[in-house]
XYZ file of C-alpha atoms in Angstrom:
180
model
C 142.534 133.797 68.405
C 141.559 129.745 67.660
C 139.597 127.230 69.031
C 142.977 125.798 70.263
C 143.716 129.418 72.043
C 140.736 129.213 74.076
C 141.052 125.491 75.058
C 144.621 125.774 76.341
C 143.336 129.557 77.936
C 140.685 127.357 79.535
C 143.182 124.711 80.609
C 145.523 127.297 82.395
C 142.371 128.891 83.879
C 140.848 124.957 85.358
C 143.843 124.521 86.590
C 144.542 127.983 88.763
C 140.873 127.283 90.060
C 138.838 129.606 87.760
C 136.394 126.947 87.058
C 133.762 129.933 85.962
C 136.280 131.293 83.750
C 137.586 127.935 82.370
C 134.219 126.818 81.493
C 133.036 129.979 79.462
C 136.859 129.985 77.532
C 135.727 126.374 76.699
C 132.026 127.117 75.878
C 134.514 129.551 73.364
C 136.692 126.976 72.017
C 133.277 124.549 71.116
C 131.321 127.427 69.640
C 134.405 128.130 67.358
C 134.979 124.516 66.594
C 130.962 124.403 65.551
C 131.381 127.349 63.395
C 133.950 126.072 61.845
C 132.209 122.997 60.506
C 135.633 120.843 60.381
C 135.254 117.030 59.735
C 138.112 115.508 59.646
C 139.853 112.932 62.062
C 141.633 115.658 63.881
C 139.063 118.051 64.438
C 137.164 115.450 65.569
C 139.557 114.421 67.985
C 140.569 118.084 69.294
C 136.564 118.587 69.745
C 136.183 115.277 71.942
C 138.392 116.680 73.879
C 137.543 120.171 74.471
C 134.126 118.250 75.318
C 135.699 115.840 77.624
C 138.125 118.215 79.678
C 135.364 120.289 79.966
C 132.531 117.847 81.316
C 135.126 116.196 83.407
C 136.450 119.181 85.251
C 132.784 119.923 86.190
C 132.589 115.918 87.216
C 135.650 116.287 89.501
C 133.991 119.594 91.169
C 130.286 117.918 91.321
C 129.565 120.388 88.978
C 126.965 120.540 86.292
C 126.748 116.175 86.596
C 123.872 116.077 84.128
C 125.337 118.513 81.428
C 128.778 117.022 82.390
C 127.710 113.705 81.359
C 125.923 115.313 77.528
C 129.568 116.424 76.799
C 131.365 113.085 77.855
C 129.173 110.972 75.834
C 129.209 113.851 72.805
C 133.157 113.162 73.263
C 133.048 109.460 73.206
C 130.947 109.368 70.071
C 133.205 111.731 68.367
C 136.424 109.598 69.564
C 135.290 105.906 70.718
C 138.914 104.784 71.341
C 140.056 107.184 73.715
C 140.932 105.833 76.794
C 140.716 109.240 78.579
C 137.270 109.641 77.759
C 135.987 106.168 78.306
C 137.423 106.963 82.129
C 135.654 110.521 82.075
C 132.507 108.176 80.942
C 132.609 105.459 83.471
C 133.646 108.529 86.402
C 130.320 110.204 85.139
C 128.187 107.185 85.588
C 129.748 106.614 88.933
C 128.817 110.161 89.967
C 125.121 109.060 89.081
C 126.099 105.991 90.996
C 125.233 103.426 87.906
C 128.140 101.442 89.122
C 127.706 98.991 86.873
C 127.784 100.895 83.580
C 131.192 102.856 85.480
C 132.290 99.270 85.913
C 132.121 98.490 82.272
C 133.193 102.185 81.014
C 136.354 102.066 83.397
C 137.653 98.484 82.008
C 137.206 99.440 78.664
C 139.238 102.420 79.404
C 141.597 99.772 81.021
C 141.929 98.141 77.883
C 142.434 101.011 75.525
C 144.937 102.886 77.834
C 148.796 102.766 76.012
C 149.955 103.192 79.413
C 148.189 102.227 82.867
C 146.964 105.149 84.644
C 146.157 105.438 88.221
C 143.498 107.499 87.885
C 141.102 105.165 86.346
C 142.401 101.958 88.497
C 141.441 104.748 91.383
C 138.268 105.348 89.561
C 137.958 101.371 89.615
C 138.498 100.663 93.293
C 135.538 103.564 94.342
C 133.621 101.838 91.974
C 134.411 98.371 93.495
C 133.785 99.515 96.240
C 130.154 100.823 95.854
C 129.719 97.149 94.420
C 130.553 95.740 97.723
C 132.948 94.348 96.133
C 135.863 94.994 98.210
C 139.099 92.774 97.445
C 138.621 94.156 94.189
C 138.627 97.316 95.234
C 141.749 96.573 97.368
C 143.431 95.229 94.033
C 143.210 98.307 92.021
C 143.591 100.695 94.733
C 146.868 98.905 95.324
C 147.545 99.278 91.445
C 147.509 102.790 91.336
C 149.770 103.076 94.101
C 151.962 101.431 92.082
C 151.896 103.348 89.693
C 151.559 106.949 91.889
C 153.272 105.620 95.080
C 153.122 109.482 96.418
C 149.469 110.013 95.973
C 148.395 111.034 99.000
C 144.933 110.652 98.017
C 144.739 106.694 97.365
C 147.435 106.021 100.227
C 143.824 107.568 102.625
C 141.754 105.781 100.391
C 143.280 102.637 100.975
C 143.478 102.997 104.585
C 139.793 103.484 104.856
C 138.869 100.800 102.296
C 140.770 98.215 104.197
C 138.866 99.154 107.920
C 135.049 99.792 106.365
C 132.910 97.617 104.988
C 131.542 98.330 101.557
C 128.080 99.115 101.030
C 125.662 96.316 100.350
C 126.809 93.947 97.490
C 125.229 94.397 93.732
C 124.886 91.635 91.671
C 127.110 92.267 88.408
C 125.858 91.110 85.253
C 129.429 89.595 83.706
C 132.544 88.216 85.135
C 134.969 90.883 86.787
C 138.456 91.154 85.291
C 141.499 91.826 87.368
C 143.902 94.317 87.071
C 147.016 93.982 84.933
């Protein structure tokens, strides 16, 4: 039994809802990857993301935030390009409601993405949102139903976002990009 055993163990476990028992079999996996003492590109790689699935299951269960967000950024040193784990980043600041830094994080994840995924223009609009910013919000929102028209999730979301009123507007540092 591997490193690789235990991550995909923990994987099946996250995703039956044995959070507990997913986090421990990853715990496993990064104890066995840090024994190993493996350098090279791909170890690096399959260690950012045993980091990253692991702080970002505990972000999407407001679990753990603070050690959630030591994992992410342990991830995104180890693998800077990922666009996965820029999202994971910029969800993490969000959940410590530094909008601005998820702001930043989620558009660079934007712009390393191969493919558009709604989960981080989902990610955006919330984060819009808490901006006051909300055509922007709107925008992406609308993006990832475009590209998950059967999300349940963002079809609510966007039904709320278009009758409230965001909170009170932040000023942001740099210009705002639209979506793609």
């Amino acid at each position: 039994l591997n490193e690789r055993f235990y991550f995909q163990y923990g994987a099946a476990a996250e995703r039956a809802g044995h959070l507990d028992q997913a986090a421990d079999l990853f715990r496993k996996s990064m104890e066995l990857l840090a024994k190993s003492g493996a350098e090279d590109g791909e170890s690096k790689a399959f260690t950012a993301q045993v980091y990253n699935y692991l702080g970002y299951m505990w972000l999407e269960n407001d679990l753990n935030i603070d050690e959630a967000g030591e994992l992410i950024k342990t991830a995104s040193s180890l693998a800077p390009e990922s666009g996965a784990i820029r999202d994971s980043l910029g969800w993490y600041y969000f959940k410590k409601q530094k909008f601005e830094q998820a702001r930043r994080e989620l558009m660079e994840s934007v712009a390393l993405m191969e493919q558009p995924d709604p989960v981080v223009y989902d990610h955006l609009a919330q984060t819009y949102f808490q901006l006051g910013m909300k055509q922007e919000a709107l925008d992406h929102l609308k993006k990832a139903l475009e590209l998950d028209a059967g999300n349940e999730e963002f079809t609510e979301r966007l039904k709320r976002f278009e009758k409230e009123e965001p909170p009170v507007p932040r000023p942001l540092s740099e210009p705002v990009a639209k979506p793609e």
